[in-house]
Coordinates of C-alpha atoms in Angstrom, one line a residue:
Chain P
M1 CA 0.0 0.0 0.0
E2 CA 1.6 3.2 -1.2
M3 CA 1.4 6.2 1.2
S4 CA -0.4 9.3 -0.2
S5 CA 1.7 12.4 0.0
S6 CA -0.8 14.1 2.3
F7 CA -0.7 11.2 4.7
L8 CA 3.0 11.2 4.6
E9 CA 3.0 14.9 5.3
S10 CA 0.6 14.5 8.2
L11 CA 2.9 11.9 9.8
R12 CA 5.9 14.2 9.3
Q13 CA 4.0 16.9 11.1
K14 CA 3.2 14.5 13.9
A15 CA 6.8 13.5 14.2
M16 CA 7.8 17.2 14.5
W17 CA 5.1 17.7 17.1
V18 CA 6.2 14.7 19.1
R19 CA 9.8 15.9 19.0
Q20 CA 8.8 19.3 20.4
E21 CA 6.5 17.7 23.1
T22 CA 9.3 15.3 24.1
L23 CA 11.7 18.2 24.5
E24 CA 9.0 20.1 26.5
I25 CA 8.7 17.1 28.8
H26 CA 12.5 17.1 29.2
K27 CA 12.3 20.7 30.3
I28 CA 10.2 19.8 33.4
A29 CA 11.8 16.4 33.8
P30 CA 15.6 16.7 33.2
E31 CA 16.1 13.2 34.6
T32 CA 14.4 11.7 31.4
R33 CA 16.8 10.1 28.9
I34 CA 16.2 12.6 26.1
A35 CA 18.8 11.3 23.6
S36 CA 17.4 7.8 23.7
S37 CA 13.8 9.1 23.4
L38 CA 14.7 11.1 20.2
S39 CA 16.1 8.2 18.1
D40 CA 12.8 6.2 18.2
I41 CA 10.3 9.0 17.5
E42 CA 9.6 8.1 13.8
I43 CA 9.2 4.5 14.8
F44 CA 6.5 5.4 17.3
V45 CA 4.8 7.8 15.0
V46 CA 4.6 5.3 12.2
L47 CA 3.4 2.5 14.5
Y48 CA 0.6 4.6 16.1
Y49 CA -0.4 7.3 13.6
G50 CA 0.4 5.1 10.6
K51 CA -2.1 2.6 12.2
I52 CA 0.4 -0.3 11.9
L53 CA -0.3 -1.1 15.5
H54 CA -3.9 -2.1 16.2
V55 CA -4.7 -0.8 19.6
D56 CA -7.7 0.9 21.1
S57 CA -7.3 3.6 23.7
K58 CA -10.9 3.0 24.9
N59 CA -10.4 -0.7 25.4
I60 CA -6.8 -1.2 26.3
R61 CA -7.2 -4.9 27.2
W62 CA -8.9 -5.6 23.8
E63 CA -8.0 -9.3 23.2
E64 CA -7.4 -8.9 19.5
R65 CA -5.0 -5.9 19.8
D66 CA -1.4 -5.9 18.8
R67 CA 0.9 -6.0 21.8
F68 CA 3.8 -3.6 21.9
I69 CA 6.6 -4.1 24.4
I70 CA 9.0 -1.2 24.7
S71 CA 11.9 -3.0 26.1
K72 CA 14.2 0.1 26.0
G73 CA 11.8 1.8 28.4
H74 CA 14.1 4.7 29.1
G75 CA 13.6 5.7 25.5
A76 CA 9.8 5.9 25.7
I77 CA 9.3 9.4 26.9
S78 CA 8.5 10.3 23.3
L79 CA 5.6 7.9 23.4
Y80 CA 3.9 9.8 26.2
P81 CA 2.6 12.6 23.9
I82 CA 1.4 10.1 21.4
L83 CA -0.5 8.0 23.9
A84 CA -2.0 11.2 25.4
D85 CA -3.0 12.5 22.0
L86 CA -4.7 9.2 21.1
G87 CA -6.7 9.2 24.4
F88 CA -4.9 6.6 26.5
F89 CA -4.7 9.2 29.2
N90 CA -5.4 12.9 29.7
K91 CA -3.0 15.3 27.9
E92 CA -2.8 17.4 31.0
E93 CA -0.7 14.6 32.6
L94 CA 2.1 15.5 30.2
K95 CA 2.8 18.6 32.3
R96 CA 3.3 16.4 35.3
V97 CA 6.0 14.0 34.1
C98 CA 8.3 13.1 37.0
Q99 CA 6.4 15.4 39.3
E100 CA 5.4 14.0 42.7
G101 CA 2.5 11.6 42.7
T102 CA 2.2 11.3 38.9
F103 CA 2.1 7.9 37.1
L104 CA 4.4 9.2 34.3
G105 CA 8.0 8.6 35.5
S106 CA 11.2 8.7 33.5
I107 CA 10.7 5.0 32.7
P108 CA 7.1 3.8 31.9
D109 CA 5.4 0.9 33.6
P110 CA 1.9 -0.7 33.0
V111 CA 0.3 1.7 35.5
I112 CA 0.3 3.9 32.4
P113 CA -2.5 2.9 30.0
G114 CA -0.9 1.6 26.8
F115 CA 2.1 -0.1 28.3
E116 CA 2.1 -3.9 28.6
T117 CA 5.1 -4.7 30.7
V118 CA 7.3 -3.3 33.5
N119 CA 10.3 -1.6 31.8
G120 CA 13.5 -0.1 32.9
S121 CA 15.6 -3.2 33.3
L122 CA 17.0 -4.2 29.9
G123 CA 17.0 -7.5 28.2
H124 CA 13.5 -8.7 29.4
G125 CA 11.2 -7.6 26.6
L126 CA 11.9 -10.1 23.9
G127 CA 11.6 -13.1 26.2
V128 CA 8.3 -11.9 27.5
A129 CA 7.2 -11.2 23.9
C130 CA 8.0 -14.9 23.1
G131 CA 5.7 -16.0 25.9
M132 CA 3.0 -13.6 24.7
A133 CA 3.4 -14.7 21.0
L134 CA 3.1 -18.3 22.0
A135 CA 0.0 -17.6 24.1
L136 CA -1.6 -15.7 21.2
K137 CA -1.0 -18.6 18.9
R138 CA -2.5 -21.1 21.4
K139 CA -5.5 -18.7 21.9
E140 CA -5.8 -18.3 18.2
V141 CA -5.6 -14.5 18.4
D142 CA -4.3 -12.8 15.3
G143 CA -2.6 -9.9 17.0
K144 CA 1.1 -9.4 16.6
V145 CA 3.7 -8.8 19.3
F146 CA 5.9 -5.8 18.5
V147 CA 9.0 -5.3 20.5
L148 CA 11.4 -2.3 20.6
L149 CA 14.9 -3.0 21.7
G150 CA 17.9 -0.7 21.8
D151 CA 21.1 -2.0 20.1
G152 CA 23.0 -1.6 23.4
E153 CA 20.4 -3.9 24.9
L154 CA 21.7 -6.7 22.7
Y155 CA 24.6 -7.0 25.2
E156 CA 22.2 -8.7 27.6
G157 CA 22.6 -12.5 27.3
S158 CA 18.9 -13.1 28.0
V159 CA 18.1 -11.4 24.6
W160 CA 19.9 -14.2 22.8
E161 CA 18.1 -16.9 24.7
A162 CA 14.9 -15.3 23.4
I163 CA 16.3 -14.9 19.8
M164 CA 17.0 -18.7 19.8
F165 CA 13.6 -19.5 21.2
A166 CA 11.6 -17.3 18.8
S167 CA 13.0 -18.9 15.7
H168 CA 12.9 -22.4 17.0
H169 CA 9.2 -22.1 17.8
R170 CA 8.5 -20.2 14.5
L171 CA 7.0 -17.2 16.3
D172 CA 6.1 -15.4 13.1
N173 CA 3.8 -13.1 15.0
I174 CA 6.8 -11.3 16.6
I175 CA 8.1 -8.2 14.9
L176 CA 11.2 -7.0 16.6
I177 CA 12.4 -3.4 15.9
I178 CA 15.9 -2.5 16.9
D179 CA 16.6 1.1 17.5
N180 CA 20.1 0.9 16.1
N181 CA 21.4 4.3 17.3
K182 CA 24.9 2.8 17.8
I183 CA 25.6 4.4 21.1
S184 CA 25.3 2.8 24.6
M185 CA 25.5 4.7 27.9
L186 CA 29.2 5.5 27.8
D187 CA 30.4 5.2 24.3
Y188 CA 29.8 4.1 20.7
C189 CA 28.9 0.4 20.8
K190 CA 31.7 -0.3 18.3
N191 CA 34.2 0.8 21.1
I192 CA 32.5 -1.3 23.8
L193 CA 31.6 -4.6 22.2
C194 CA 31.3 -4.8 18.5
L195 CA 27.8 -5.4 17.3
E196 CA 28.6 -5.4 13.6
H197 CA 27.2 -7.8 11.1
L198 CA 23.9 -7.7 13.0
E199 CA 22.0 -8.8 10.0
E200 CA 24.2 -11.9 9.6
K201 CA 23.8 -12.6 13.3
F202 CA 20.0 -12.7 13.0
N203 CA 20.2 -14.6 9.7
A204 CA 22.3 -17.2 11.5
F205 CA 19.6 -17.5 14.1
N206 CA 17.0 -18.1 11.3
W207 CA 15.1 -14.8 11.6
N208 CA 13.6 -12.9 8.7
V209 CA 15.9 -9.9 8.6
N210 CA 15.1 -6.4 7.3
T211 CA 16.8 -3.0 7.5
V212 CA 15.5 0.5 7.2
N213 CA 16.4 4.2 7.7
G214 CA 14.8 4.6 11.1
H215 CA 14.0 8.3 10.5
S216 CA 12.4 7.9 7.2
I217 CA 8.7 7.9 7.8
E218 CA 7.9 6.6 4.3
D219 CA 10.4 3.7 4.5
L220 CA 9.4 2.8 8.0
Y221 CA 5.7 2.8 6.9
N222 CA 6.2 0.6 3.9
M223 CA 8.5 -1.8 5.7
L224 CA 6.3 -2.3 8.7
N225 CA 3.2 -2.6 6.6
D226 CA 5.0 -5.3 4.6
L227 CA 6.3 -7.1 7.7
K228 CA 2.8 -7.2 9.2
K229 CA 1.5 -8.9 6.1
N230 CA 4.5 -11.1 5.5
T231 CA 3.5 -14.8 5.9
V232 CA 7.0 -16.3 6.2
K233 CA 7.1 -18.7 9.2
Q234 CA 9.9 -16.9 11.0
P235 CA 10.1 -14.1 13.6
K236 CA 10.9 -10.8 11.9
V237 CA 13.4 -8.2 12.8
L238 CA 13.6 -4.7 11.5
I239 CA 17.0 -3.1 12.2
A240 CA 16.3 0.6 12.1
D241 CA 19.3 2.8 11.4
T242 CA 18.9 5.8 13.7
T243 CA 20.8 8.7 15.3
K244 CA 20.9 9.0 19.0
G245 CA 19.7 12.5 20.0
K246 CA 18.1 13.0 16.6
G247 CA 17.1 16.6 16.0
V248 CA 19.5 18.1 18.6
P249 CA 22.8 18.9 16.9
Q250 CA 24.9 19.0 20.0
M251 CA 23.7 15.5 21.0
E252 CA 23.9 13.9 17.6
A253 CA 27.6 14.3 17.7
D254 CA 28.2 13.3 21.3
S255 CA 29.1 9.7 22.3
L256 CA 28.0 10.6 25.9
C257 CA 24.6 12.0 24.9
H258 CA 22.8 9.2 26.7
I259 CA 23.6 10.7 30.1
K260 CA 23.3 14.4 29.1
S261 CA 20.4 16.7 29.8
L262 CA 19.5 19.9 27.9
K263 CA 19.1 23.3 29.5
E264 CA 15.8 25.2 29.1
E265 CA 17.3 27.8 26.8
E266 CA 18.9 25.1 24.7
I267 CA 15.5 23.4 24.3
D268 CA 13.7 26.6 23.4
K269 CA 16.3 27.2 20.7
I270 CA 15.9 23.7 19.3
I271 CA 12.1 23.9 19.3
K272 CA 12.3 27.2 17.5
E273 CA 14.6 25.8 14.8
L274 CA 12.4 22.7 14.4
K275 CA 9.5 25.0 13.5
Chain B
M1 CA 9.1 -55.1 59.6
S2 CA 6.8 -53.0 57.6
H3 CA 8.1 -51.3 54.5
I4 CA 8.0 -47.6 54.6
Q5 CA 6.8 -46.1 51.4
T6 CA 8.7 -43.2 50.0
K7 CA 7.8 -40.8 47.2
R8 CA 9.4 -37.8 45.5
M9 CA 7.3 -34.7 46.1
R10 CA 8.1 -33.7 42.6
D11 CA 6.5 -36.8 41.1
V12 CA 3.3 -36.4 43.1
L13 CA 3.0 -32.7 42.4
L14 CA 3.6 -33.1 38.7
E15 CA 1.2 -36.0 38.4
K16 CA -1.6 -33.8 39.9
I17 CA -0.7 -31.0 37.6
Y18 CA -0.8 -33.4 34.7
N19 CA -4.2 -34.6 35.6
K20 CA -5.4 -31.0 36.0
M21 CA -4.2 -30.2 32.5
Y22 CA -7.0 -32.5 31.1
E23 CA -9.8 -30.4 32.6
N24 CA -8.0 -27.0 32.7
K25 CA -7.0 -25.9 29.3
K26 CA -5.3 -22.8 30.6
I27 CA -2.4 -24.6 32.3
F28 CA 0.9 -24.3 30.5
F29 CA 4.0 -26.2 31.6
V30 CA 7.5 -24.8 30.9
S31 CA 10.7 -26.6 31.8
A32 CA 14.4 -25.4 31.6
D33 CA 15.5 -28.8 30.2
F34 CA 14.7 -30.5 33.5
G35 CA 12.7 -33.7 33.4
S36 CA 10.8 -36.3 35.3
P37 CA 8.8 -39.4 34.2
V38 CA 5.6 -37.5 34.6
L39 CA 6.8 -34.8 32.3
D40 CA 7.2 -37.4 29.5
K41 CA 3.5 -37.9 29.7
V42 CA 2.8 -34.1 29.7
R43 CA 5.0 -33.6 26.6
E44 CA 3.3 -36.4 24.8
N45 CA -0.3 -35.6 25.7
F46 CA -0.2 -31.8 25.9
E47 CA 2.2 -31.0 23.1
D48 CA 0.7 -27.6 22.7
R49 CA 1.0 -26.7 26.4
F50 CA 4.4 -27.9 27.2
I51 CA 7.6 -26.2 26.2
N52 CA 11.2 -27.0 27.0
V53 CA 13.1 -23.6 26.8
G54 CA 16.5 -25.3 27.1
I55 CA 19.1 -24.6 29.7
A56 CA 18.0 -21.0 29.9
E57 CA 16.5 -20.0 33.2
Q58 CA 16.2 -16.3 32.4
N59 CA 14.1 -17.1 29.3
L60 CA 12.2 -19.6 31.4
I61 CA 10.9 -16.8 33.5
N62 CA 10.4 -14.3 30.7
V63 CA 8.5 -16.8 28.5
S64 CA 6.4 -17.8 31.5
T65 CA 5.7 -14.1 32.2
G66 CA 4.4 -13.6 28.6
L67 CA 2.1 -16.6 28.9
A68 CA 0.8 -15.5 32.3
L69 CA 0.1 -12.0 31.1
E70 CA -2.1 -13.6 28.4
G71 CA -4.0 -15.5 31.0
F72 CA -2.4 -18.9 31.2
T73 CA -1.6 -20.6 34.6
V74 CA 2.0 -21.4 34.2
Y75 CA 4.2 -23.9 36.0
A76 CA 7.9 -23.2 35.4
Y77 CA 10.2 -26.0 36.4
A78 CA 14.0 -26.1 37.0
I79 CA 16.7 -27.0 39.5
A80 CA 16.1 -24.8 42.5
P81 CA 19.4 -22.8 42.8
F82 CA 19.5 -22.0 39.1
L83 CA 15.8 -21.2 38.9
T84 CA 16.0 -18.7 41.8
M85 CA 19.5 -17.3 41.5
R86 CA 20.3 -17.3 37.8
A87 CA 17.0 -15.8 37.0
Y88 CA 16.5 -13.7 40.2
E89 CA 16.2 -10.4 38.4
Q90 CA 13.8 -11.7 35.8
I91 CA 11.7 -13.0 38.8
R92 CA 11.9 -9.7 40.5
V93 CA 11.0 -7.5 37.6
N94 CA 8.6 -9.7 35.6
L95 CA 6.9 -11.6 38.5
S96 CA 7.3 -9.7 41.8
I97 CA 7.0 -6.2 40.5
T98 CA 4.6 -6.8 37.6
S99 CA 2.2 -8.9 39.6
Q100 CA 1.5 -6.0 41.9
I101 CA -0.3 -4.3 39.1
K102 CA -1.3 -7.1 36.8
E103 CA -2.9 -10.4 37.8
M104 CA -0.6 -13.3 36.8
N105 CA -0.3 -16.9 37.9
V106 CA 3.2 -18.2 37.6
N107 CA 4.3 -21.1 39.8
L108 CA 8.0 -21.7 40.0
I109 CA 8.9 -25.2 40.9
G110 CA 12.4 -25.6 42.1
V111 CA 13.8 -29.0 42.8
G112 CA 16.8 -29.5 45.0
A113 CA 16.1 -27.6 48.2
G114 CA 18.9 -27.3 50.7
V115 CA 21.5 -30.0 50.2
S116 CA 19.2 -32.6 48.6
Y117 CA 21.7 -32.7 45.8
D118 CA 24.2 -33.6 48.5
M119 CA 27.0 -35.0 46.3
S120 CA 26.9 -32.3 43.7
G121 CA 28.8 -29.7 45.7
P122 CA 28.3 -26.0 46.2
T123 CA 26.7 -25.0 42.9
H124 CA 23.8 -27.4 43.5
H125 CA 23.4 -26.8 47.3
C126 CA 20.6 -24.4 47.7
F127 CA 21.0 -22.5 51.0
E128 CA 19.8 -19.0 50.0
D129 CA 16.5 -19.5 48.2
L130 CA 14.1 -19.1 51.1
T131 CA 15.8 -15.9 52.0
I132 CA 15.8 -14.3 48.6
M133 CA 12.4 -15.5 47.5
G134 CA 11.0 -14.4 50.9
A135 CA 12.3 -11.0 50.2
L136 CA 10.1 -10.5 47.2
P137 CA 6.7 -8.7 47.7
N138 CA 3.7 -10.3 46.2
F139 CA 5.2 -13.8 46.2
I140 CA 3.9 -16.9 47.9
V141 CA 6.7 -19.2 49.1
F142 CA 5.8 -22.9 49.7
S143 CA 8.1 -25.4 51.2
P144 CA 6.4 -28.7 51.8
S145 CA 7.8 -31.6 53.8
D146 CA 5.9 -34.4 52.1
W147 CA 3.9 -35.4 49.1
T148 CA 0.5 -35.0 50.6
L149 CA 1.2 -31.3 51.2
A150 CA 2.7 -31.0 47.7
E151 CA -0.4 -32.5 46.2
R152 CA -2.7 -30.3 48.2
F153 CA -0.9 -27.2 46.9
V154 CA -2.0 -27.8 43.3
D155 CA -5.6 -26.7 43.8
F156 CA -4.4 -23.7 45.8
S157 CA -1.9 -22.8 43.1
I158 CA -4.6 -22.7 40.4
R159 CA -7.0 -20.7 42.6
V160 CA -4.6 -18.1 43.9
K161 CA -3.4 -16.1 41.0
K162 CA -0.1 -14.8 42.3
P163 CA 3.5 -15.7 41.6
K164 CA 4.7 -18.6 43.8
Y165 CA 7.9 -20.4 44.6
I166 CA 7.5 -24.1 45.3
R167 CA 10.6 -25.5 46.9
L168 CA 11.0 -29.2 46.7
D169 CA 13.4 -31.7 48.0
S170 CA 14.8 -33.9 45.3
K171 CA 14.9 -37.2 47.3
P172 CA 12.2 -39.7 47.8
L173 CA 10.8 -39.3 51.3
P174 CA 8.4 -41.1 53.6
G175 CA 5.0 -39.4 54.1
I176 CA 4.2 -37.3 57.1
Y177 CA 0.7 -36.0 56.6
E178 CA -1.4 -39.1 55.9
G179 CA -1.9 -39.7 59.6
V180 CA -2.3 -36.1 60.5
G181 CA -5.9 -35.0 61.2
E182 CA -7.7 -32.0 59.8
F183 CA -5.8 -28.8 59.7
N184 CA -6.2 -25.5 57.8
F185 CA -3.8 -25.5 54.9
E186 CA -3.8 -21.7 54.6
D187 CA -2.5 -21.4 58.2
G188 CA 0.8 -22.3 56.6
F189 CA 2.1 -24.6 59.4
C190 CA 1.1 -27.7 61.3
E191 CA 2.0 -28.8 64.8
L192 CA 2.9 -32.4 64.0
L193 CA 3.9 -33.4 67.5
K194 CA 2.7 -31.9 70.8
G195 CA 5.1 -32.0 73.7
E196 CA 6.3 -29.5 76.3
E197 CA 9.0 -27.0 77.0
V198 CA 10.8 -27.5 73.7
C199 CA 9.4 -27.0 70.1
I200 CA 11.3 -27.5 66.9
V201 CA 10.3 -25.4 64.0
S202 CA 11.5 -26.6 60.6
T203 CA 10.5 -26.7 57.0
G204 CA 10.8 -29.2 54.1
Y205 CA 13.2 -32.1 54.5
M206 CA 14.3 -30.9 57.9
T207 CA 10.9 -31.7 59.4
H208 CA 11.8 -35.3 58.8
K209 CA 15.0 -34.7 60.8
A210 CA 13.0 -32.9 63.5
L211 CA 10.7 -35.8 63.9
K212 CA 13.7 -38.1 64.3
V213 CA 15.1 -35.9 67.0
A214 CA 11.8 -35.9 68.8
E215 CA 11.7 -39.7 68.5
E216 CA 15.1 -40.0 70.0
L217 CA 14.3 -37.7 72.9
K218 CA 11.2 -39.6 73.6
K219 CA 13.4 -42.6 74.4
N220 CA 14.8 -40.4 77.1
K221 CA 11.3 -39.5 78.4
I222 CA 11.5 -36.0 76.9
N223 CA 8.5 -35.1 74.8
I224 CA 9.0 -32.2 72.5
S225 CA 6.8 -30.5 69.9
V226 CA 7.5 -30.2 66.2
I227 CA 6.0 -27.5 64.0
D228 CA 6.2 -28.0 60.2
L229 CA 6.3 -24.6 58.5
F230 CA 5.2 -25.0 54.8
L231 CA 3.8 -21.6 53.8
V232 CA 6.9 -19.5 54.5
K233 CA 5.4 -16.5 52.9
P234 CA 2.9 -15.1 53.7
L235 CA 3.5 -16.2 57.3
N236 CA 0.6 -16.1 59.8
E237 CA 2.8 -14.6 62.5
D238 CA 0.2 -14.1 65.1
L239 CA -1.1 -17.6 64.8
L240 CA 2.4 -19.1 64.9
F241 CA 3.2 -17.0 68.0
D242 CA 0.1 -18.4 69.7
H243 CA 1.8 -21.8 69.4
L244 CA 5.4 -20.7 70.1
K245 CA 4.5 -18.8 73.3
E246 CA 3.7 -22.1 75.1
Y247 CA 7.3 -23.1 75.1
T248 CA 10.4 -22.3 77.1
C249 CA 12.8 -23.0 74.2
I250 CA 12.3 -22.9 70.4
V251 CA 14.8 -24.8 68.2
T252 CA 15.1 -24.2 64.5
I253 CA 17.0 -26.5 62.2
E254 CA 17.4 -25.9 58.5
E255 CA 19.5 -26.6 55.5
A256 CA 20.4 -22.9 55.1
F257 CA 22.9 -20.5 56.5
I258 CA 22.3 -19.6 60.1
N259 CA 20.8 -16.2 60.8
K260 CA 20.6 -15.2 57.1
G261 CA 16.9 -14.8 56.7
G262 CA 15.8 -18.4 56.8
V263 CA 13.4 -20.1 59.2
D264 CA 15.5 -19.0 62.1
S265 CA 15.2 -15.4 61.2
L266 CA 11.4 -15.7 60.7
V267 CA 11.1 -17.2 64.2
M268 CA 13.4 -14.7 65.7
N269 CA 11.5 -11.8 64.2
I270 CA 8.2 -13.0 65.5
L271 CA 9.7 -13.4 69.0
R272 CA 11.6 -10.1 69.0
D273 CA 8.5 -8.1 68.0
R274 CA 6.5 -9.6 70.9
D275 CA 9.1 -9.1 73.6
T276 CA 9.1 -12.6 75.1
D277 CA 11.6 -14.5 77.3
I278 CA 11.6 -17.6 75.1
R279 CA 15.0 -19.1 74.5
V280 CA 16.0 -19.8 70.9
L281 CA 18.5 -22.2 69.5
N282 CA 19.3 -22.1 65.8
F283 CA 20.9 -25.0 63.9
G284 CA 22.0 -24.8 60.3
F285 CA 25.0 -24.3 58.0
K286 CA 27.9 -22.0 59.0
D287 CA 28.6 -19.0 56.8
Q288 CA 30.5 -20.9 54.1
Y289 CA 30.0 -23.3 51.3
A290 CA 30.6 -27.1 51.6
F291 CA 33.3 -28.4 49.2
H292 CA 33.9 -31.7 51.0
I293 CA 31.7 -34.2 49.4
G294 CA 29.4 -36.3 51.5
S295 CA 25.9 -37.4 52.3
R296 CA 23.5 -35.2 54.2
S297 CA 24.4 -36.8 57.5
Y298 CA 28.1 -36.1 56.8
L299 CA 27.3 -32.5 55.9
Y300 CA 25.2 -32.0 59.1
K301 CA 28.1 -33.5 61.2
Q302 CA 30.5 -31.1 59.7
N303 CA 28.2 -28.3 60.8
Q304 CA 27.4 -29.8 64.2
F305 CA 23.7 -30.3 63.7
D306 CA 23.6 -34.1 63.2
K307 CA 20.8 -35.7 65.1
E308 CA 23.0 -37.0 67.9
N309 CA 24.3 -33.5 68.6
I310 CA 20.9 -31.8 68.5
V311 CA 19.6 -34.5 70.9
R312 CA 22.6 -34.1 73.2
I313 CA 22.2 -30.3 73.3
I314 CA 18.5 -30.3 74.0
R315 CA 19.0 -32.8 76.9
E316 CA 21.8 -30.7 78.3
L317 CA 19.7 -27.6 78.1
K318 CA 16.9 -29.2 79.9
L319 CA 19.1 -30.3 82.7
K320 CA 20.3 -26.7 83.1
N321 CA 16.7 -25.5 83.0
Y322 CA 17.2 -23.7 79.6
S323 CA 19.2 -21.0 81.4
R324 CA 20.6 -18.2 79.4
A325 CA 24.1 -19.1 80.6
A326 CA 23.7 -22.7 79.3
L327 CA 22.4 -21.5 76.0
K328 CA 25.3 -19.1 75.7
G329 CA 27.7 -21.9 76.4
I330 CA 26.3 -23.9 73.6
M331 CA 26.4 -21.0 71.1
L332 CA 30.1 -20.5 71.9
A333 CA 31.0 -24.2 71.8

């Protein structure tokens, strides 16, 4: 299904809005991991506004829904504005991120409508997704299980236990997206433990492997649409080539951007330039 | 001489689960490449609800979590120290934390409590599991001493939709509970023997030892009580205290490190909070691992809690009227 140019444009506008809102949240919640939450914005926008992900904000436990596990939970601040916009919770809550008594912390948990699992500890999401995918097959529910992993998260051994499991059991209802921003907490991944030849690694584990420019809305849309329809009896992985801190020039070039925060005046300047 | 029938708790528990799987289509059984004769039947007859995840305890927990979040009642089966300690963080995040906000029924079955894998050395000795599993909110910790209890737990495990740790001895053991009259399972403990002055509190296999100690003391005209603690968490502290307060001296024996959060610590906490003058004597393993290979009896001897020593100490204490000085002397010895 080709994207109409007006639809593409509307998604681009959404991505810009989400980027602004995410930066606004970071203003009131400097403890949020802003760089990690900027590399996956287009992925979230395409999944939700592109209607790849079948979910219903008015019926969050809808049995037929697609499940989405955001295993790199610290990078999900940019999902807050989207979920609020789609009616999962009140938009006013966005002004209270990390304020006392709110349910919107710097890492999301299922107390937030729209989140399926407890996040924050890396390496759990894909294994839990395997259990869910197996359960959906046994229940004969058509929904897919989407998982978002950071590339640095691939250092966790438990992820590879799940990678083996998913292909052995032909869990073709799993669509794993890797936010391949190439930077972990303290350095480029290539300087910590090399993750190169990622496609070959997944190929060797008998996955259906795909790559995409993770900031191209059009490419992401086409690819995810295809993957959802793909009937190959393998779990699918989409390695999304992304830039950590996308949209913030001083972060894009910084190997330590994961642990950095932006000052209010920096954020105002970036938002102005985005517009 | 009559033959004493022994059974593995594991076999009885799994047989009951297997039978339940016929009527309850929501039961899923997941193993980390750990077997039993009953599991062969499960695999054969419930191919679509049995999975062997391989030697991968972390994934065992994660896969079980996903199944449980989708409404299945899951039994996850592995060797106790690997189940609880290799995968502790998966258990903490995906079961303990998650179950506080989402209903989920995952039953972890760990085989090899204490030193039931006596000859396999420190990696297979499981001294820490009660402490660390008891530390997790929202968890139920079950440590049965015989197959009757293990079997009774199955209905409870299906009905109560919470994460649970079921700690099983690996060895075939004689029954304890067939002759025991009615008792409330959910009280979590049972007074198996009623004596005076001294009461042993124990769990799992050690209850068999406690009964042997009581039998030996009886030959010396000393009648002691034995309380078998099987629901270690949640513990009905008030009810347990109602029993404990009748005694002058409480003795705990366990295949765990002394004073590190095991049964001894549970008892000590109950008594401390209630400001009593009851004397307490704790037997268990010293704060080190056991590399010298040997049977359970050998390992107990090495740690001064073989039956003969426990009997001797209780007799000595009685002669000295359970005085604090006598107790202190024993602790120092």
